[in-house]
Short mmCIF file of C-alpha atoms in Angstrom, two decimals:
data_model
loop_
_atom_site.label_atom_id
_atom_site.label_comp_id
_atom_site.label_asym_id
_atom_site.label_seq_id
_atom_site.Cartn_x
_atom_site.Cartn_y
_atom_site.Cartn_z
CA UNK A 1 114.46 89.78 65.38
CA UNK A 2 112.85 88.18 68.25
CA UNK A 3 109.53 88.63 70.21
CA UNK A 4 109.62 92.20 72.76
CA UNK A 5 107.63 91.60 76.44
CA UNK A 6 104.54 92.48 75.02
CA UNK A 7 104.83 89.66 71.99
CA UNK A 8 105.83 87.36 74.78
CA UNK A 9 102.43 88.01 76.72
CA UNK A 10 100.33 87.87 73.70
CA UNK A 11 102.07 84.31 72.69
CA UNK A 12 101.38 83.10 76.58
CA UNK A 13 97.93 84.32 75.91
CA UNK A 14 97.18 82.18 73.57
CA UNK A 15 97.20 79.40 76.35
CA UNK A 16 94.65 80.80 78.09
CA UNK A 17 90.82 78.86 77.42
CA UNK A 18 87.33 80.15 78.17
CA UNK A 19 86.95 79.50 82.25
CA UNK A 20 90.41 78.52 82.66
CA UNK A 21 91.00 79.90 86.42
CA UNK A 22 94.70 80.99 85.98
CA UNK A 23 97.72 82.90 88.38
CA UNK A 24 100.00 85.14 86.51
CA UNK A 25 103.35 85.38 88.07
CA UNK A 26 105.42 89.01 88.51
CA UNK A 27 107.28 90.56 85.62
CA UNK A 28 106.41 89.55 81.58
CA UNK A 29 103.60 87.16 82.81
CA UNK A 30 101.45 90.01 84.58
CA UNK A 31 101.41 91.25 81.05
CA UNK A 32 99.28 88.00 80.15
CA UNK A 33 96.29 89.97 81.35
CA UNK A 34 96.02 92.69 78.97
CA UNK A 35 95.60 89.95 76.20
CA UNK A 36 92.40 87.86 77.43
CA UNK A 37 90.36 87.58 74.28
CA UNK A 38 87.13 89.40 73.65
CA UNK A 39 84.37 87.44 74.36
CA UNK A 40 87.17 84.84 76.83
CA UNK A 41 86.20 84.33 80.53
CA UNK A 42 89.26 83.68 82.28
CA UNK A 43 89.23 84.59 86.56
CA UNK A 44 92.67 85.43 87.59
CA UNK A 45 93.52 84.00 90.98
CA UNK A 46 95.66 86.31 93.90
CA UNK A 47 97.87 83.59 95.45
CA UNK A 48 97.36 85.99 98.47
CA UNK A 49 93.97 85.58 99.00
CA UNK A 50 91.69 86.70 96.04
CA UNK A 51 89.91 84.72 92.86
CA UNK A 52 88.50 87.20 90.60
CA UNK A 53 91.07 90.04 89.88
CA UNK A 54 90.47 93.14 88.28
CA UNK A 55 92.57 96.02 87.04
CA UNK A 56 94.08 98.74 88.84
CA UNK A 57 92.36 101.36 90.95
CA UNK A 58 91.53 104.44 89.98
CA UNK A 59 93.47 107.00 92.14
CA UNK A 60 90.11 107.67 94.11
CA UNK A 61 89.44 104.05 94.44
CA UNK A 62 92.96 102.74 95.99
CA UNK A 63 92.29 100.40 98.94
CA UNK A 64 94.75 99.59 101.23
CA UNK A 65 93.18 96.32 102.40
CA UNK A 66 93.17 95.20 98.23
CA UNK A 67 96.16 94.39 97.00
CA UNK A 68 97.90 91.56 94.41
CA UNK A 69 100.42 88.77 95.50
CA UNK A 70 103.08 91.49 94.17
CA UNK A 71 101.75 93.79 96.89
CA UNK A 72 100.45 96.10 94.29
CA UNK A 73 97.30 97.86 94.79
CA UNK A 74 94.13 96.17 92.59
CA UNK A 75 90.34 96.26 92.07
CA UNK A 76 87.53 93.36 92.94
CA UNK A 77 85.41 91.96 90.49
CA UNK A 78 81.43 91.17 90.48
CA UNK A 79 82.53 87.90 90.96
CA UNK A 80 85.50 87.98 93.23
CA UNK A 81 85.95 86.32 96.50
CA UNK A 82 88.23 86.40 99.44
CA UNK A 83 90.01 83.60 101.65
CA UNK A 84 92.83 82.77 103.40
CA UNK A 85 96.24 81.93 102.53
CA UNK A 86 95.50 78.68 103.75
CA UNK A 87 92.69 78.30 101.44
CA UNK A 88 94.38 79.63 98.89
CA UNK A 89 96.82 77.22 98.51
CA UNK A 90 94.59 74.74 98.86
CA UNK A 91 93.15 75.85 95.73
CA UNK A 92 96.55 75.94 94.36
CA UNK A 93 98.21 72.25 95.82
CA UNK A 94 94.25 70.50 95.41
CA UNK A 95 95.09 71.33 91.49
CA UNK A 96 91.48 73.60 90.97
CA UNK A 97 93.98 75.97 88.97
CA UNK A 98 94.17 75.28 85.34
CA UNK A 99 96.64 77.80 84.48
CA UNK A 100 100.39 79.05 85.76
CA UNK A 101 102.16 81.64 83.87
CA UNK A 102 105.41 82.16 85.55
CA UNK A 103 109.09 83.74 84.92
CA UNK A 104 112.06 81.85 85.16
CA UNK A 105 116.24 81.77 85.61
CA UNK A 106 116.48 78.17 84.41
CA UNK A 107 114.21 75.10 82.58
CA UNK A 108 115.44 71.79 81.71
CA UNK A 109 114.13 70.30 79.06
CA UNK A 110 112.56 67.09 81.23
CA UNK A 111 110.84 70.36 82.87
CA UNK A 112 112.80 71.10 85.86
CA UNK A 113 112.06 74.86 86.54
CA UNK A 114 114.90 77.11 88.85
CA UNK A 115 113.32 80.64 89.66
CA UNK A 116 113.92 81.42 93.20
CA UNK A 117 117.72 81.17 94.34
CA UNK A 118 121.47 82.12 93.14
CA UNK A 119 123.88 81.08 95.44
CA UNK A 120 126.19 84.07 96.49
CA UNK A 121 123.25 86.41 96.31
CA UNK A 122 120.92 87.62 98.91
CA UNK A 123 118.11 85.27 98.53
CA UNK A 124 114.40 86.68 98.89
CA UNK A 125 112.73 83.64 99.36
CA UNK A 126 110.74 81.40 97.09
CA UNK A 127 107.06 82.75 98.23
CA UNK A 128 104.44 80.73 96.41
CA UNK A 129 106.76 79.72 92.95
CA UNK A 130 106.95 75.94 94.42
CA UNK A 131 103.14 75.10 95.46
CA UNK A 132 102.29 76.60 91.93
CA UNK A 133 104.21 74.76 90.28
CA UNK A 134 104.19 71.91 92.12
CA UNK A 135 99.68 71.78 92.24
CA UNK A 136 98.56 73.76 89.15
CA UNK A 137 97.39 71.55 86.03
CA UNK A 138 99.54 73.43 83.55
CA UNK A 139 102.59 75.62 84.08
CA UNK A 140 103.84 77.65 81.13
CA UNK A 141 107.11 79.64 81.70
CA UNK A 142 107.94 82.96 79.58
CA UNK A 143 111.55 83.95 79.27
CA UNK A 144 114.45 85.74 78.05
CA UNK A 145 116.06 82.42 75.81
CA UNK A 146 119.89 83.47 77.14
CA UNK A 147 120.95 85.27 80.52
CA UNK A 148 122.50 88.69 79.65
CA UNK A 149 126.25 87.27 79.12
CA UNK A 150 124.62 84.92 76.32
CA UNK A 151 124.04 81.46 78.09
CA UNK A 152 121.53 79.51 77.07
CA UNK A 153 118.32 79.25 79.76
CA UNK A 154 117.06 75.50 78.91
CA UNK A 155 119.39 73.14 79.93
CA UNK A 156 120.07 69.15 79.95
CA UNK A 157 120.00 69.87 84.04
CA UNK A 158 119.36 73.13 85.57
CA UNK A 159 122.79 74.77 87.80
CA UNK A 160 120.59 76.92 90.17
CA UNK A 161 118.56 75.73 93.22
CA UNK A 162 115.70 74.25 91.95
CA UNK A 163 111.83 75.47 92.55
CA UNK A 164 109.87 71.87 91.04
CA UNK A 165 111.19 68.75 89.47
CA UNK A 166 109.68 67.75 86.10
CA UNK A 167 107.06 70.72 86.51
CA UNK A 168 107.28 73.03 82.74
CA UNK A 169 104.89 72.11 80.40
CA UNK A 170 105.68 74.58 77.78
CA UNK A 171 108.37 77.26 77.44
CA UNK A 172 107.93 80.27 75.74
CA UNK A 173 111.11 82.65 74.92
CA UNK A 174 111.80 85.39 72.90
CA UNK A 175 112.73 83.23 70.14
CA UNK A 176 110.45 80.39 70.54
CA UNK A 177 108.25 78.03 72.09
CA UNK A 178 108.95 74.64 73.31
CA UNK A 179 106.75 71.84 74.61
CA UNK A 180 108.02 69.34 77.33
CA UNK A 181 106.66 65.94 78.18
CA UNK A 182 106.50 66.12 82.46
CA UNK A 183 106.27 62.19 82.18
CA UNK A 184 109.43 62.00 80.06
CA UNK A 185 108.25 59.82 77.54
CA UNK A 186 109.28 62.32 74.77
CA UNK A 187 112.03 64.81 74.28
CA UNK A 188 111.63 68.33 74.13
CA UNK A 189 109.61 69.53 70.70
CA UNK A 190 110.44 73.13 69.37
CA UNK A 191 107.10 73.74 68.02
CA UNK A 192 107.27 77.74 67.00
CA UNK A 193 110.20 79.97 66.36
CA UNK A 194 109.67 83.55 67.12
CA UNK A 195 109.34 85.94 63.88
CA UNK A 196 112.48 86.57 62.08
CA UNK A 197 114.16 83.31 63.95
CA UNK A 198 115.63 80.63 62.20
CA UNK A 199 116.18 76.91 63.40
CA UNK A 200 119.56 77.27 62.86
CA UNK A 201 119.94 80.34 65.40
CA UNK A 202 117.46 78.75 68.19
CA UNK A 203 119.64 75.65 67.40
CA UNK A 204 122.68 77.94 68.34
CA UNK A 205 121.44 79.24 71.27
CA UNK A 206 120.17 75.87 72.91
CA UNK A 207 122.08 73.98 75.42
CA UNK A 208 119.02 71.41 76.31
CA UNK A 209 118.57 68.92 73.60
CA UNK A 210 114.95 69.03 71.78
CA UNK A 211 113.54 67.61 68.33
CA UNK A 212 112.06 70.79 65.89
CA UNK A 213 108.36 70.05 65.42
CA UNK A 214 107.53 72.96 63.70
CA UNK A 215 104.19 72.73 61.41
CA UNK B 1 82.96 86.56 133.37
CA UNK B 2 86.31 86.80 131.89
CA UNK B 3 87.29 89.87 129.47
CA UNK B 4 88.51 89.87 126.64
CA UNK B 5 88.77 93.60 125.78
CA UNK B 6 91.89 95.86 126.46
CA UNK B 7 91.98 99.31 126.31
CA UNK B 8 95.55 99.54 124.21
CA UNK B 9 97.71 97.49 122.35
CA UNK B 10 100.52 97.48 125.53
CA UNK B 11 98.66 96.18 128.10
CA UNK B 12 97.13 92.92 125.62
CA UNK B 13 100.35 92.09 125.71
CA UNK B 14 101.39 92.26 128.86
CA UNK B 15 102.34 88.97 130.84
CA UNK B 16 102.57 87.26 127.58
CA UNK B 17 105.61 87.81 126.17
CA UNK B 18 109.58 86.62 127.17
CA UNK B 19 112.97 86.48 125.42
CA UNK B 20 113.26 83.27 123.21
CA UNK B 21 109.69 83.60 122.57
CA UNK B 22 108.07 82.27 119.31
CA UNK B 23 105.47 84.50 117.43
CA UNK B 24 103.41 84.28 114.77
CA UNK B 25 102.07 87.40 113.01
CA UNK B 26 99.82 87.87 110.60
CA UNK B 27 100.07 89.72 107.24
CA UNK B 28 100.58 89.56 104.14
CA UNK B 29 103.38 92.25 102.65
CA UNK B 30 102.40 95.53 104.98
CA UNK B 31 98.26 94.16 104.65
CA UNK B 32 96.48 93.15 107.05
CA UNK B 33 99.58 93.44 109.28
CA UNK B 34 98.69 93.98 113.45
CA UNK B 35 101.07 97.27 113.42
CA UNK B 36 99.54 98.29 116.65
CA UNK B 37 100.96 95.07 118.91
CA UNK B 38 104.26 94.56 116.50
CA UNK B 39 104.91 98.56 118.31
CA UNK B 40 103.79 97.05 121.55
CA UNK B 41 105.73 94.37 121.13
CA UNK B 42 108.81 96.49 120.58
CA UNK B 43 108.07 98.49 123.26
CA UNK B 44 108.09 95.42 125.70
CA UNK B 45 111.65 94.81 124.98
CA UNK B 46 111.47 91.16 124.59
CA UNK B 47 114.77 90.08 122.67
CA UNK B 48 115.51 86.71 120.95
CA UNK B 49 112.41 86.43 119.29
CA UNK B 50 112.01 83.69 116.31
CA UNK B 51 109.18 85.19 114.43
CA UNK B 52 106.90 83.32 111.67
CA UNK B 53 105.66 85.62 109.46
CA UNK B 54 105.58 85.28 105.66
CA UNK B 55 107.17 88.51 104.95
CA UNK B 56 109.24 90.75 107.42
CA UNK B 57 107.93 94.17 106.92
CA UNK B 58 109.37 97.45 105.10
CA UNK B 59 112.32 98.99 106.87
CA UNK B 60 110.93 101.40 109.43
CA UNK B 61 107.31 99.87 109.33
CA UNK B 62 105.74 96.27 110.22
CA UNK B 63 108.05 93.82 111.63
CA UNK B 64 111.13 95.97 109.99
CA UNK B 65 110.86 97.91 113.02
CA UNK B 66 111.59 94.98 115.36
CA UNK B 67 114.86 94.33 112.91
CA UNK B 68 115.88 97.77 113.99
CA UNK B 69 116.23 97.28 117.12
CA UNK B 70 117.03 93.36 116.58
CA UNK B 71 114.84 91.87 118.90
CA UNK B 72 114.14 89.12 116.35
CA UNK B 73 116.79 86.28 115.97
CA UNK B 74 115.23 84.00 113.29
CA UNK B 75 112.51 84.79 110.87
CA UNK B 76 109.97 81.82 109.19
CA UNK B 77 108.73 83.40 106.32
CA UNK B 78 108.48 83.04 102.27
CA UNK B 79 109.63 86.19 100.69
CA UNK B 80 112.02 88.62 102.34
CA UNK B 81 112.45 91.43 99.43
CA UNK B 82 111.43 94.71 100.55
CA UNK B 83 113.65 95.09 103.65
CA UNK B 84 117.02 96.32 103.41
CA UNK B 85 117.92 96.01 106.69
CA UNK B 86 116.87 92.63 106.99
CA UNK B 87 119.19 91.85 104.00
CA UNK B 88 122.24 93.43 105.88
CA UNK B 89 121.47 91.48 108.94
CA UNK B 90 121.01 88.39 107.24
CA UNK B 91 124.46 88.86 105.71
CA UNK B 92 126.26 89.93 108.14
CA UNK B 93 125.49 87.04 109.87
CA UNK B 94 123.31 88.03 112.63
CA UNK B 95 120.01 86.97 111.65
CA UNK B 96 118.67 83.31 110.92
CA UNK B 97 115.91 83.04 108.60
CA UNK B 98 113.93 79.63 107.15
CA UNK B 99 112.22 80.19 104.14
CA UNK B 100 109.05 77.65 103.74
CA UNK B 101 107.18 78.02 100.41
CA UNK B 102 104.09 80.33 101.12
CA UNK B 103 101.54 77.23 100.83
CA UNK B 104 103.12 74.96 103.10
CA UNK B 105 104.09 77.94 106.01
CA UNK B 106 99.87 78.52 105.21
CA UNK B 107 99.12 74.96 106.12
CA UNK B 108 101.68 74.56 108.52
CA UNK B 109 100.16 76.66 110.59
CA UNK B 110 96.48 75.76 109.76
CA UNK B 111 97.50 72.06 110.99
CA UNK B 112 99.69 73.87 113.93
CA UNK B 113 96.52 75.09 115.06
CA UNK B 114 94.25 72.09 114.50
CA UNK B 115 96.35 69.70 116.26
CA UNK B 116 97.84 68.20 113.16
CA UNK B 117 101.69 66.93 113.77
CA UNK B 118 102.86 66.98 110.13
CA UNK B 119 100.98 66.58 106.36
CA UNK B 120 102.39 65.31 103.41
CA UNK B 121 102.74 67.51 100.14
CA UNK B 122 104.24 67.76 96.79
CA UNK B 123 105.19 71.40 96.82
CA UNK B 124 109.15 71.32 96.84
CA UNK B 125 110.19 67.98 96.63
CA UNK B 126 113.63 67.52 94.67
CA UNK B 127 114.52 70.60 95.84
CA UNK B 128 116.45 72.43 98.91
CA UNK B 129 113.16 72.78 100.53
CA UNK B 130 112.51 68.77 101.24
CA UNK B 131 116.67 68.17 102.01
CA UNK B 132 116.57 65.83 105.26
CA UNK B 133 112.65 65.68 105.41
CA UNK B 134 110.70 62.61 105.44
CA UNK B 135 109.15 61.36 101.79
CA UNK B 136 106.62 59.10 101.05
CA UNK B 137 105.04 57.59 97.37
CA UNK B 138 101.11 58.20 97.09
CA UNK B 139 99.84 56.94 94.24
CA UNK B 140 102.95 56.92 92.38
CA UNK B 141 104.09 60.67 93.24
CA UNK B 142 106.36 61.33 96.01
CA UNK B 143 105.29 63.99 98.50
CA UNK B 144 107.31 65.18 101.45
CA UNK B 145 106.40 65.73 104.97
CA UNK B 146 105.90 68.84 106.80
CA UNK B 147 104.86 70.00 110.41
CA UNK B 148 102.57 71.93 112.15
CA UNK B 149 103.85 75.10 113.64
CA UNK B 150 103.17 76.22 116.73
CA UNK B 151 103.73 79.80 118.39
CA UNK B 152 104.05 81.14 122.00
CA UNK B 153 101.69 84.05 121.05
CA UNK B 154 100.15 85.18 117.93
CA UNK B 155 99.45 88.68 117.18
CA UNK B 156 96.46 88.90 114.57
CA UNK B 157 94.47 91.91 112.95
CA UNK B 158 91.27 91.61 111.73
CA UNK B 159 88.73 94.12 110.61
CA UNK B 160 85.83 93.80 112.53
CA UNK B 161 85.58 92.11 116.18
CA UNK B 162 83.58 91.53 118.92
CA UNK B 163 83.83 91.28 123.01
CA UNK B 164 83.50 87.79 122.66
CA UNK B 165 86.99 87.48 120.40
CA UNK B 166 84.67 86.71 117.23
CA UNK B 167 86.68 87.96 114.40
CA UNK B 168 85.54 89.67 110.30
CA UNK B 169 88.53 89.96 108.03
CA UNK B 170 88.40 92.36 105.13
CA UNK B 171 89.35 91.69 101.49
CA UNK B 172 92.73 90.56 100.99
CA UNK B 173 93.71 91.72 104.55
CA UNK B 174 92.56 88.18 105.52
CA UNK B 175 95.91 86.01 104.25
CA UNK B 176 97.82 84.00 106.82
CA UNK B 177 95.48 85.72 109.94
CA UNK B 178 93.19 83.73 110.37
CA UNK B 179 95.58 80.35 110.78
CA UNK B 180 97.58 82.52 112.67
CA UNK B 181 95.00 82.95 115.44
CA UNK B 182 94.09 79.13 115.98
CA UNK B 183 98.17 78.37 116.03
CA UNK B 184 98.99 80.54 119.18
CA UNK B 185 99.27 79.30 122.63
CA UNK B 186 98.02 82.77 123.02
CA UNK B 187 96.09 85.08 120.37
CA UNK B 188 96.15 88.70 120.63
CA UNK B 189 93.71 90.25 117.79
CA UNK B 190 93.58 93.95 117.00
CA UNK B 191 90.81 95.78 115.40
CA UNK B 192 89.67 98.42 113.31
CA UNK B 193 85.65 98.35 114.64
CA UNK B 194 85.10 96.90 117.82
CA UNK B 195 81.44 96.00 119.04
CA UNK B 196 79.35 94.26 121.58
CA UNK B 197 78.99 90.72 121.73
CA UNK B 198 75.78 90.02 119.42
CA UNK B 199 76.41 92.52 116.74
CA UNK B 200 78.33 90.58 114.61
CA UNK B 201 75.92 88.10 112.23
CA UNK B 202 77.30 84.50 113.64
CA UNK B 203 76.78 83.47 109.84
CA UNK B 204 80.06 85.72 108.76
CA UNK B 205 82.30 85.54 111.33
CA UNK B 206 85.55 83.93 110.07
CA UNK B 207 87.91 83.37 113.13
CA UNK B 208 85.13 82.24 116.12
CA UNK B 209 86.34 84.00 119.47
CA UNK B 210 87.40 80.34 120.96
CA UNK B 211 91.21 81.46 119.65
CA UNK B 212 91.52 84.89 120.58
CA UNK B 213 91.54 85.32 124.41
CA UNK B 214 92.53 88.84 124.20
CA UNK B 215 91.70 92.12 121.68
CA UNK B 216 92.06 95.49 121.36
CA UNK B 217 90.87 98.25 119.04
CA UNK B 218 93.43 100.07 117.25
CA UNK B 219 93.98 102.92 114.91
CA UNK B 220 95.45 102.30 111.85
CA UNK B 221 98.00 103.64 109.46
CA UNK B 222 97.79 100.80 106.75
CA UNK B 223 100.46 101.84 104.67
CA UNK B 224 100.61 100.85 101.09
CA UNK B 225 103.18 99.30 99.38
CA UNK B 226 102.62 99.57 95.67
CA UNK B 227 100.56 101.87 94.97
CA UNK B 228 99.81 100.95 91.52
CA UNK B 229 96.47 103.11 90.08
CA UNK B 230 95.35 103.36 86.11
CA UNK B 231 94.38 106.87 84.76
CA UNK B 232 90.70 107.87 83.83
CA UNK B 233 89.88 108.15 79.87
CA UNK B 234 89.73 112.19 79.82
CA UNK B 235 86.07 112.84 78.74
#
């Protein structure tokens, strides 16, 4: 047993806080929307030039000019404003974002994050994965715990191309979550295992050292 | 009383472009890309072109069209996906291609166009990104230096514009454009509405007509890459 996509975005929701201004990355963590509390205000930001997202047209509503940072066609809110990329990531590097949700290849446990880049493969380029990282207040990565031949995903030191150095502040997998100190003063906590998982099979599966912290 | 207004995307271009040339175009995916002047562009035949752009079109659409008939030699951009035949060119060899992280090829070009050399940040330092670039400690974190980028001509769409080169952007279209325009030795802006001078209210113009010194009103296609759409509750 171990948590399915949808379990993963419901435990990354649970980081979410009423008017936390947060970007959800492609993949798992676009699934983090579905699960915003009743009665939470949380204003999703559009790396490409949008705070204030809303769901997706209807088929009579599709505008061309309206669009997501995964080029997928989206709605405006009462609230939502426009800028430029420019400003954007101004928002993004100035740290006004409270919130990162992103997917990853690779995490150390001192935090070091790898999304972007195998070497060997056509690369498609990094787009805005290191000035998130690198300016929001709090990045939380959700992932698959091993690669699909088995390897463990948190690592003492990441192998792929890094995206941010000392940049994760929690990890959540399908079979658990960890918390990482970015300032290194304390090793890597397990602090929830997944339902059905035991410490002794996250243990198993681990290559980056951590302490269990589970209350 | 010099004009700014030309009657098709071919002749705005004309005497400003030559091989080896850099240009900046705006976009952002296929939105809010100037697909009128990237065809006039193509048409011109200018080869050699290094072109900063943070994504490189579709094949057969946007700037994919100029990888057809590889007038471009190096791309500046952030994300590359959607374009196979970028990907084979790139491969085989006969394409060069710099990848900056989106927020940084943002600013560079914002500071390109505002007369600012270089800027520190902290997006990519310890990785690939900041390899052989300048770093310096700010209050204890280390941020690496970047530069302002700088085209030969920058070909812009907007949604709204005036005679005078005053330019209205529309929803997300907006993205890297309006940098884009102040970072060109030359601006080129194409538009869906074009008015007179005085139409526009001064208090929302976005890009003021000081950048653009020529535009053009164009018809648009404004394909649609993912067209992603949720289904009504049946009644």
């Amino acid at each position: 047993m171990a948590w399915s996509r949808e379990q993963l975005a419901q435990r990354a929701a649970k980081e979410l806080r009423d008017g936390f201004y947060v970007n959800l990355g492609i993949g798992i963590p676009t699934l983090v929307a579905n699960y915003i509390p009743q009665g939470m205000e949380v204003t999703l930001q559009s790396e490409n030039g949008m705070l204030g997202m809303g769901p997706f047209p209807f088929d009579d509503e599709v505008d061309a000019d309206l669009i997501n940072a995964g080029k997928q066609t989206i709605t405006a809110l009462a609230k939502t404003s426009y800028f430029s990329s420019a400003d954007s990531f101004a928002m993004i590097r100035g740290g006004h974002i409270d919130l990162s949700i992103l997917g990853a290849m690779e995490v150390s446990d001192r935090g070091d994050l790898a999304n972007w880049m195998v070497p060997g493969k056509m690369v498609k380029g990094m787009g805005g994965a290191m000035d998130l990282v690198a300016g929001v207040k709090r990045v939380v990565v959700v992932m698959e715990h091993t690669s699909k031949d088995g390897a463990s995903k948190l690592l003492p030191a990441c192998t792929l191309p890094l995206t941010g150095v000392n940049v994760v502040d929690l990890v959540i997998t399908d079979l658990g979550v960890f918390a990482i100190d970015k300032a290194g003063a304390a090793p890597m906590k397990l602090i929830q295992l997944a339902d059905g998982v035991t410490l002794e099979e996250i243990t198993a599966k681990t290559a980056a050292p951590f302490e269990a912290a589970l209350s | 009383m010099v004009n700014k207004v030309y009657s098709d995307a071919k002749s705005a271009l004309e005497g400003l472009t030559f091989d080896g040339m850099i240009v900046m175009s705006g976009g952002f995916g296929l939105c809010g890309i100037p697909e009128n002047l990237i065809i006039a562009l193509r048409d011109s035949g200018v080869s050699g072109i290094t072109v900063i752009s943070n994504n490189a079109g579709v094949d057969g659409w946007g700037l994919g069209l100029l990888l057809e008939t590889k007038q471009i030699k190096k791309m500046v951009s952030s994300y590359v996906g959607e374009n196979k035949e970028f990907a084979r060119q790139f491969l085989a060899g006969e394409l060069e291609l710099e990848f900056n992280p989106q927020g940084t090829l943002a600013e560079r070009c914002r500071a390109g166009g505002a007369g600012i050399a270089g800027f520190y940040t902290k997006t990519g330092v310890g990785t690939l990104v900041a390899e052989g670039k300048e770093t310096k400690v700010f209050n204890g974190e280390t941020y690496v230096l970047e530069t302002g980028l700088v085209a030969d001509l920058s070909i812009v769409k907007a949604w709204k514009g005036d005679e005078e080169g005053n330019l209205i952007f529309r929803k997300t279209a907006r993205n890297f454009n309006p940098m884009m325009a102040t970072a060109g030795k030359k601006c080129v802006a194409e538009v869906e509405i074009l008015v007179p001078t005085g139409e526009l209210d001064p208090d929302e113009i976005h890009t003021p007509g000081i950048y653009v010194d020529r535009i053009v009103k164009g018809a648009f296609e404004k394909r649609i890459e993912q067209r992603t759409v949720r289904q009504r509750e049946s009644a």
